[in-house]
Short mmCIF file of C-alpha atoms in Angstrom, two decimals:
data_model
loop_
_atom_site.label_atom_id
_atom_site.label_comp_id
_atom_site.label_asym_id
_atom_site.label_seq_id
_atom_site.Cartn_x
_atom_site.Cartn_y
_atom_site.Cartn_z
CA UNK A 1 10.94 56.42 38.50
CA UNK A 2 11.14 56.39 34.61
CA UNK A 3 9.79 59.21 32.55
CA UNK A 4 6.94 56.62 31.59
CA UNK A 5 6.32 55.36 35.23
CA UNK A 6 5.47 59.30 36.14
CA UNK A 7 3.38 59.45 32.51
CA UNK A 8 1.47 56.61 33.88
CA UNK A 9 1.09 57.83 37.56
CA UNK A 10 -0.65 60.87 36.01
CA UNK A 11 -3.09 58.93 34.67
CA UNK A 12 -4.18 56.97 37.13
CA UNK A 13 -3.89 60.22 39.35
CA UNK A 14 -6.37 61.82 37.26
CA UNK A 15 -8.57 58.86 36.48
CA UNK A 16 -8.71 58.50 40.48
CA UNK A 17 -9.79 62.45 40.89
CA UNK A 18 -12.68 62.00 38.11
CA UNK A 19 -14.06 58.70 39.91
CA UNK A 20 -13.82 60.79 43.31
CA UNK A 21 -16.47 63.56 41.38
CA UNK A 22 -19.26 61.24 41.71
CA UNK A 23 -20.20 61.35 45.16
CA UNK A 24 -20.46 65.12 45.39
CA UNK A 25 -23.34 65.00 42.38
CA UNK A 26 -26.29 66.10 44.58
CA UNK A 27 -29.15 68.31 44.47
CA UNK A 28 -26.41 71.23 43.71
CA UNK A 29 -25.85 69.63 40.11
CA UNK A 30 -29.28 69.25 39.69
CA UNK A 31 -30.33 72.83 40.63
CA UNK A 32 -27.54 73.92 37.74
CA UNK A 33 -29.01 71.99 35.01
CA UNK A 34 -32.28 73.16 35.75
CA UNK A 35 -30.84 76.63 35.49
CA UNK A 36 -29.82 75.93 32.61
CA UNK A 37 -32.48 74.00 31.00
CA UNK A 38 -34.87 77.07 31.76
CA UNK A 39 -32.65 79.68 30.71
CA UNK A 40 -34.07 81.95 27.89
CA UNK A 41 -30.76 83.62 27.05
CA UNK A 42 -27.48 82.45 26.63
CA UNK A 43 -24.86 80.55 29.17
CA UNK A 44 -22.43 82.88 29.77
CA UNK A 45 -18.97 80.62 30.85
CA UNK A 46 -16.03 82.65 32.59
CA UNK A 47 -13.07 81.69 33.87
CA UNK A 48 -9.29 83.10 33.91
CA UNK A 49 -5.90 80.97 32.98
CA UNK A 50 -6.60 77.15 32.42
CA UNK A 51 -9.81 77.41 34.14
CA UNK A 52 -10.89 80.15 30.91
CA UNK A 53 -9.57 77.12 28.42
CA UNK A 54 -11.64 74.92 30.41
CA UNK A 55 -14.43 77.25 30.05
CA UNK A 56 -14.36 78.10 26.47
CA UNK A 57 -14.41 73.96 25.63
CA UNK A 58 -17.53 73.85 27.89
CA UNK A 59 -19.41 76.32 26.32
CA UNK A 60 -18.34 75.13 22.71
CA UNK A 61 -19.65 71.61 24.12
CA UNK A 62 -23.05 73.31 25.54
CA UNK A 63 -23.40 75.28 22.41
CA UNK A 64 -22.89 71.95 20.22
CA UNK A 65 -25.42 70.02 21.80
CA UNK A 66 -28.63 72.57 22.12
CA UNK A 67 -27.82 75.13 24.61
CA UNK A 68 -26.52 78.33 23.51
CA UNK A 69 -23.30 79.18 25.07
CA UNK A 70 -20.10 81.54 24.65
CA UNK A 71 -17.03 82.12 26.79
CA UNK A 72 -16.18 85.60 28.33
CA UNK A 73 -13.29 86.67 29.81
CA UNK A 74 -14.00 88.18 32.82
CA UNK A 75 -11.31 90.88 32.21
CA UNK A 76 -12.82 91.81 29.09
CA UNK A 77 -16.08 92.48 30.87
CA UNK A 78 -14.21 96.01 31.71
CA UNK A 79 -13.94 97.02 28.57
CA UNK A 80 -16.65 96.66 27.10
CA UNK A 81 -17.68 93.16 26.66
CA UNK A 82 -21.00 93.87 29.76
CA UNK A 83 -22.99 94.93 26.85
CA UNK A 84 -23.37 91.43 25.65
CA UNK A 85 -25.06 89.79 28.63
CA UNK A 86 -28.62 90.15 29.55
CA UNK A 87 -30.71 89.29 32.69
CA UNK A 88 -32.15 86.29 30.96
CA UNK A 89 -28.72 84.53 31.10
CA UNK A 90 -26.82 81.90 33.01
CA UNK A 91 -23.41 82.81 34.25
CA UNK A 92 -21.38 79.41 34.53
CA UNK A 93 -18.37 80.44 36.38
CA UNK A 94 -15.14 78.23 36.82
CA UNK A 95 -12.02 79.03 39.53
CA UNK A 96 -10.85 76.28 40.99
CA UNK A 97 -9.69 78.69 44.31
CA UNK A 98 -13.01 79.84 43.61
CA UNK A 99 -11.07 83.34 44.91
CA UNK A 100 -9.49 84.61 41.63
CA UNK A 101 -9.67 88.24 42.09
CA UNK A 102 -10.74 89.28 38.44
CA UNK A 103 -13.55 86.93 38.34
CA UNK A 104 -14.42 88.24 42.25
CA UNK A 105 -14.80 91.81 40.63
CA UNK A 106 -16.83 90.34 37.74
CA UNK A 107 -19.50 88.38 39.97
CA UNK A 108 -20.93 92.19 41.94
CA UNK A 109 -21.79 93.36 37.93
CA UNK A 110 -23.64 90.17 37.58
CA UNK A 111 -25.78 90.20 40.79
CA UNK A 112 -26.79 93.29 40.43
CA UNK A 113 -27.98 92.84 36.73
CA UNK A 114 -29.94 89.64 38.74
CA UNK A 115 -28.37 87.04 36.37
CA UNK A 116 -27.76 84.12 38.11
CA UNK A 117 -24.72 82.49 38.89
CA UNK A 118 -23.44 78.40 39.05
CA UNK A 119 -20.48 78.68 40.45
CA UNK A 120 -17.89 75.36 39.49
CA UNK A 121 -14.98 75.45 41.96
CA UNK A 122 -12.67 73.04 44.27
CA UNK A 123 -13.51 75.32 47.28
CA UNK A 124 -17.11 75.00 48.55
CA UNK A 125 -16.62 77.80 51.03
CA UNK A 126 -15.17 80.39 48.89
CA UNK A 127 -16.42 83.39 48.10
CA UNK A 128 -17.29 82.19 44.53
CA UNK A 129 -19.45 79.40 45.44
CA UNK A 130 -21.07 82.25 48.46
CA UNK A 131 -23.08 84.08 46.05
CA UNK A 132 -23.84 81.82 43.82
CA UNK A 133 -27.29 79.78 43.07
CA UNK A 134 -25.46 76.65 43.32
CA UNK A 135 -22.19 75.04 43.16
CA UNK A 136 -20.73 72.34 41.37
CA UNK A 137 -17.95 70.85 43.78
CA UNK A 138 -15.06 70.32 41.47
CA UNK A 139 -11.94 69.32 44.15
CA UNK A 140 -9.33 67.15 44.05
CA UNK A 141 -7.34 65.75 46.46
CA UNK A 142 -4.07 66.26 44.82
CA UNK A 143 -2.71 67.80 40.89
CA UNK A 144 -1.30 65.19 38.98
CA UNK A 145 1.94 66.54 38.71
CA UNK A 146 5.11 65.52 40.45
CA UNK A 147 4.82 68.68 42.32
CA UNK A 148 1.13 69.39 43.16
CA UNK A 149 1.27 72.47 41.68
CA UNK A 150 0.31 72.23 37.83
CA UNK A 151 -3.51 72.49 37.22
CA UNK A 152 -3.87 68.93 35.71
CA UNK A 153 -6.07 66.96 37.94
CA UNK A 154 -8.17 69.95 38.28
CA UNK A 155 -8.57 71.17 35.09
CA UNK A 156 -9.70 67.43 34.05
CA UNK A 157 -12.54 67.82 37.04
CA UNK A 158 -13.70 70.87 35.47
CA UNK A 159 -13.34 69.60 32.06
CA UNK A 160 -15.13 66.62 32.93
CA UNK A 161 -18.12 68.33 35.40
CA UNK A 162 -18.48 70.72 31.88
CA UNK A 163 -18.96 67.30 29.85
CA UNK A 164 -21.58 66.04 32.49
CA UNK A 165 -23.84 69.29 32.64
CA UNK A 166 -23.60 68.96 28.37
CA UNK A 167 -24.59 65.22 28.39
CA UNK A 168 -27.25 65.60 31.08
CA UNK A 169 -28.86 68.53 28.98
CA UNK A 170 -28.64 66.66 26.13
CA UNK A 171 -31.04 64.48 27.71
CA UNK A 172 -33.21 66.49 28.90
CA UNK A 173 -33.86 68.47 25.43
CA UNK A 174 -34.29 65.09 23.87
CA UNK A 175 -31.50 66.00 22.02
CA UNK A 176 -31.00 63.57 18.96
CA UNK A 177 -28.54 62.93 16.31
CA UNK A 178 -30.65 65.21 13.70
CA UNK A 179 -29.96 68.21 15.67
CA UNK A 180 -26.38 67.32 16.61
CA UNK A 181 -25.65 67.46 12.40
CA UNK A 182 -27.61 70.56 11.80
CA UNK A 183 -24.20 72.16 14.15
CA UNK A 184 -22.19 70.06 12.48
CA UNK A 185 -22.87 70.20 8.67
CA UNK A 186 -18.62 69.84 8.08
CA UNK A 187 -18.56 66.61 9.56
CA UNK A 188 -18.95 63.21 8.76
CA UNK A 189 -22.31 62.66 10.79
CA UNK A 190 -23.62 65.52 9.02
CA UNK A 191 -22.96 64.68 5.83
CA UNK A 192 -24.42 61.63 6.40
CA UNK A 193 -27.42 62.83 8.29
CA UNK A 194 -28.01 65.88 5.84
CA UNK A 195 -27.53 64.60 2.57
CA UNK A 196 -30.11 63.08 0.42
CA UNK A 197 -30.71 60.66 -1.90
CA UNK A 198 -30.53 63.11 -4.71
CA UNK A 199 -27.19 64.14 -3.72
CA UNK A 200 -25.63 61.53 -4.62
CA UNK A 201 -27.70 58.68 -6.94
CA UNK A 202 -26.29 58.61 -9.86
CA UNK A 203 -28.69 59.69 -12.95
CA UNK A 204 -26.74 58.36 -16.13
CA UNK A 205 -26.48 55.77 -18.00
CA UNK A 206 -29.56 53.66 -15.55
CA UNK A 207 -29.68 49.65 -16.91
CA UNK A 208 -33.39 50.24 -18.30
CA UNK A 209 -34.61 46.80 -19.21
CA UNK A 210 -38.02 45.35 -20.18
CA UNK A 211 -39.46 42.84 -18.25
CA UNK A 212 -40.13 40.80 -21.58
CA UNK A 213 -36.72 40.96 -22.62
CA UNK A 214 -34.47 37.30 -22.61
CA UNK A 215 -32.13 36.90 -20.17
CA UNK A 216 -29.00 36.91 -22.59
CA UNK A 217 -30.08 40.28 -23.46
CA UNK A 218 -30.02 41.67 -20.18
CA UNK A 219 -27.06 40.28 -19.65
CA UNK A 220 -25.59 42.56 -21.80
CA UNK A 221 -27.47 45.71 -20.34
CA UNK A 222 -26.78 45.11 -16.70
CA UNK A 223 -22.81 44.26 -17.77
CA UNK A 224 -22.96 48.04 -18.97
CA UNK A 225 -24.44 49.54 -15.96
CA UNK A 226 -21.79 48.77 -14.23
CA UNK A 227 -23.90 48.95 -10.70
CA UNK A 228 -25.04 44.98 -10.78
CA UNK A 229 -28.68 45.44 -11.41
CA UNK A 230 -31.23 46.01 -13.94
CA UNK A 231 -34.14 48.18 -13.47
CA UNK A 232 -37.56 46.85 -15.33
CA UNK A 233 -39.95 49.57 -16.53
CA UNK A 234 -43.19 49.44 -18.60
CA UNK A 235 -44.39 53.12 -19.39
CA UNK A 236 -41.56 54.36 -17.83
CA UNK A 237 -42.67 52.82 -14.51
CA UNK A 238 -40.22 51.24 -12.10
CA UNK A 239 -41.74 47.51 -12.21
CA UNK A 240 -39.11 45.48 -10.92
CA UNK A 241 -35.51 44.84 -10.44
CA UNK A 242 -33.01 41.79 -11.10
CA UNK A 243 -29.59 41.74 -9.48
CA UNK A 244 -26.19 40.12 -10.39
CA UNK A 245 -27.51 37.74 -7.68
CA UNK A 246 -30.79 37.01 -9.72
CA UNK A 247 -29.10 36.25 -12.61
CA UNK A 248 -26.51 33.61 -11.14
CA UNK A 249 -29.06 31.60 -9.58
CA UNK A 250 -30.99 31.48 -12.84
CA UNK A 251 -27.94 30.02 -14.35
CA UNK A 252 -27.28 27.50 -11.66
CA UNK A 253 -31.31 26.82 -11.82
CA UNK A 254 -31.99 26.70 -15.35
CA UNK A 255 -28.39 26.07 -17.57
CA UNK A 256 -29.01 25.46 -20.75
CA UNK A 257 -32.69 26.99 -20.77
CA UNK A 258 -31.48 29.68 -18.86
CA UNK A 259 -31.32 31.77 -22.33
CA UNK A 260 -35.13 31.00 -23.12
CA UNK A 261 -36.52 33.17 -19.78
CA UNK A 262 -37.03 36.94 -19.69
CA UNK A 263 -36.53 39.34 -17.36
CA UNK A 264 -40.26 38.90 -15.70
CA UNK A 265 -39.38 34.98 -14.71
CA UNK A 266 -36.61 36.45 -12.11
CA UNK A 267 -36.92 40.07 -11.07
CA UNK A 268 -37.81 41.02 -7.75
CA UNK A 269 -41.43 42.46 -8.77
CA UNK A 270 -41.70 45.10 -5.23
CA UNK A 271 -37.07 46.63 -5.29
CA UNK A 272 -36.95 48.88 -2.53
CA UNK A 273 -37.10 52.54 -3.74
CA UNK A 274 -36.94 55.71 -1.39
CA UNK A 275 -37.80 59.27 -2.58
CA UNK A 276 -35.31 61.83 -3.39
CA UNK A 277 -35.40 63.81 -0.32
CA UNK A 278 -34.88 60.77 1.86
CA UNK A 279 -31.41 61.21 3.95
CA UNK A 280 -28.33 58.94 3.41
CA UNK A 281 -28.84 57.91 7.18
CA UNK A 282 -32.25 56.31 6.36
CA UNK A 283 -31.08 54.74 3.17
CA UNK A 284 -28.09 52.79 5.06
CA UNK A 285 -30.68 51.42 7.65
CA UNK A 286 -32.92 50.35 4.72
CA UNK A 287 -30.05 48.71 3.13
CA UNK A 288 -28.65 47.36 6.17
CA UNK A 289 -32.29 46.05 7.40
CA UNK A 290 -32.97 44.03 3.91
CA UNK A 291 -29.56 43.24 3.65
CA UNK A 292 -29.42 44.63 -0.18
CA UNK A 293 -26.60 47.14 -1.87
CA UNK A 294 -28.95 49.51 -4.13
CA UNK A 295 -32.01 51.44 -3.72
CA UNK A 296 -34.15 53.08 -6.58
CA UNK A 297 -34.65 56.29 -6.04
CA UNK A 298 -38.27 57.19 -8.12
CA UNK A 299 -41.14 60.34 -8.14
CA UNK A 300 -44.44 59.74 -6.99
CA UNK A 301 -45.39 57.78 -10.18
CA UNK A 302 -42.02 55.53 -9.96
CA UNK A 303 -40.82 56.88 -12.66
CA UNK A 304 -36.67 56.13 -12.04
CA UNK A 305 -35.00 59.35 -11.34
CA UNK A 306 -31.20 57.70 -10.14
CA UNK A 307 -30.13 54.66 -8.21
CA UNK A 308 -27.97 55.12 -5.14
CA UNK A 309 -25.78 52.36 -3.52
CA UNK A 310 -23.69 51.22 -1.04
CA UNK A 311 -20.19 53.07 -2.01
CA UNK A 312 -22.87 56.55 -2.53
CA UNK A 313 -23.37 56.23 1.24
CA UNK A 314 -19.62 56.20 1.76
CA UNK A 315 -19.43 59.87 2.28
#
C-alpha cells in the first residue's frame, strides 16, 4: 500500500471505532453525567501518557462549557498536588488498560476521601472500572496503526466519549451561547456576543439634517457622512431617517421636481434605533431581520448618540 492508502485506512479505522461507541451508551453514561451535573466541586480528570493529553482536553472542554474542570496528574498527587481536591468533587479517570499502576495507587486516596469516581476505560473488568461509580466503556477493536500498537483509535474513543459527556452537559445546564463568550472573551463569538453598540458606533461627524430641508441640500449632507443616510432631528430628537436608497427612488419618482421636496416627503418617519448597551449579536439579527445596513443608536429621549452599521459588526 501507498503512504496515502495507510493515511486513509486510519481514518476509516478510527471513524469505524467512534461509530462502534454508540451501542455501549447505557445507563453507565447516564449515571456519569448525573455525577457530574450534581457535583458541587470541581471535575477532577486524571490520566497518565496519551490518556493524561486526552484528559487535560476534556477537562479544558468541560471547563469551557459550564462545568468546572482541571487535569491532575496522578503522579503529582504524591507530591503534593492531594491538597487541591475535596470530597465534593468528581474524579473522571481515563486508562484505556484501565490497570495503569500510578493511577491504581491514586484511586485508594480517592475512596477513602469518598469522592467518587467515573472511571473511562477499554477494559470493563479492570480494576479501574471495579471501584468506580460507573464506567464509560471506551474499547476498540483494533489501534489504527499498521501495528496495533500506537494509541490512535483509542485515544480518539476517549477524546470523543470526553466531547459527548461536554455536549450532553451542555444541555442539561441550558447552556447557551451568552455563557459560552463570557469563557471566551478573546474570540470572535465573544467579541461579538460582548460588545455593544457603544463600542463601536461611530460618534463624529453624524449627517444631522432637518426634516424641512430640500432634497438638494441633503444631498450634500448625506454625501459627507459618508455612511449613506441622513438622520432627521427636531429639538435634537431622532425623527426620522432617509437612506441612499430613499433618495434614488425620489429621483426616479419625481426628476425634475425632485429638487422642490424636503427631507419630510421621503424619510422613513419610525429608523430602527437600539440603545447603547445593546450587544453586536442583537444588532446583526435586527439588521438581518429588516433587511437594513444602519441602526441609530439614541438615549432614552432619542437624542442620537452614534450610528453603527454593517462593517461595525465586522469584528
Amino acid at each position: 500500500m501507498t503512504v496515502r492508502e495507510y493515511a486513509i485506512n486510519c481514518i476509516k479505522d478510527e471513524a469505524e471505532a467512534l461509530m462502534e461507541l454508540i451501542p455501549k451508551m447505557d445507563e453507565q453514561f447516564d449515571r456519569a453525567v448525573e455525577l457530574m451535573f450534581r457535583c458541587h466541586g470541581k471535575i477532577i480528570v486524571t490520566g497518565v501518557g496519551k490518556s493524561g493529553h486526552v484528559g487535560a482536553k476534556i477537562a479544558a472542554t468541560l471547563s469551557s462549557t459550564g462545568t468546572p474542570s482541571f487535569f491532575i496528574n496522578p503522579l503529582d498527587v504524591f507530591h503534593g498536588d492531594l491538597g487541591v481536591m475535596t470530597s465534593d468533587d468528581v474524579v473522571l479517570a481515563i486508562s484505556n488498560s484501565g490497570q495503569t499502576d500510578e493511577l491504581l495507587r491514586f484511586i485508594p486516596m480517592v475512596l477513602q476521601m469518598e469522592i467518587p469516581i467515573i472511571a473511562m476505560s477499554g477494559n470493563p473488568d479492570s480494576l479501574l472500572a471495579k471501584y468506580a461509580e460507573c464506567h464509560l466503556n471506551v474499547s476498540v477493536r483494533h489501534e489504527a496503526d499498521p501495528m496495533d500498537l500506537a494509541p490512535t483509535s483509542s485515544a480518539t474513543a476517549q477524546m470523543v466519549m470526553g466531547d459527548a459527556l461536554a455536549v450532553a452537559l451542555i444541555k442539561k445546564r441550558n447552556f447557551q451561547p451568552q455563557d459560552f463568550a463570557q469563557f471566551h472573551p478573546g474570540g470572535e463569538l465573544g467579541k461579538r456576543l460582548l460588545t455593544t453598540a457603544q463600542d463601536v458606533m461611530r460618534t463624529v461627524d453624524m449627517p444631522v439634517i432637518s426634516p424641512s430641508m430640500h432634497l438638494g441640500e441633503a444631498v450634500i449632507e448625506v454625501s459627507k457622512g459618508k455612511l449613506g443616510l441622513g438622520v432627521a432631528e427636531i429639538d435634537g430628537r431622532v425623527v426620522g431617517l432617509i437612506t441612499d436608497g430613499d433618495i434614488r427612488r425620489a429621483m426616479e419618482k419625481w426628476q425634475a421636481h425632485f429638487f422642490d421636496h424636503t427631507v419630510e416627503d421621503i424619510m422613513t418617519k419610525t429608523p430602527k434605533m437600539v440603545a447603547p448597551n445593546m450587544k453586536i449579536s442583537e444588532i446583526q439579527k435586527i439588521m438581518n431581520k429588516y433587511k437594513i445596513h444602519s441602526v441609530l443608536v439614541v438615549d432614552d429621549n432619542r437624542r442620537l448618540l452614534g450610528v453603527v452599521d454593517h462593517y461595525s459588526c465586522m469584528i
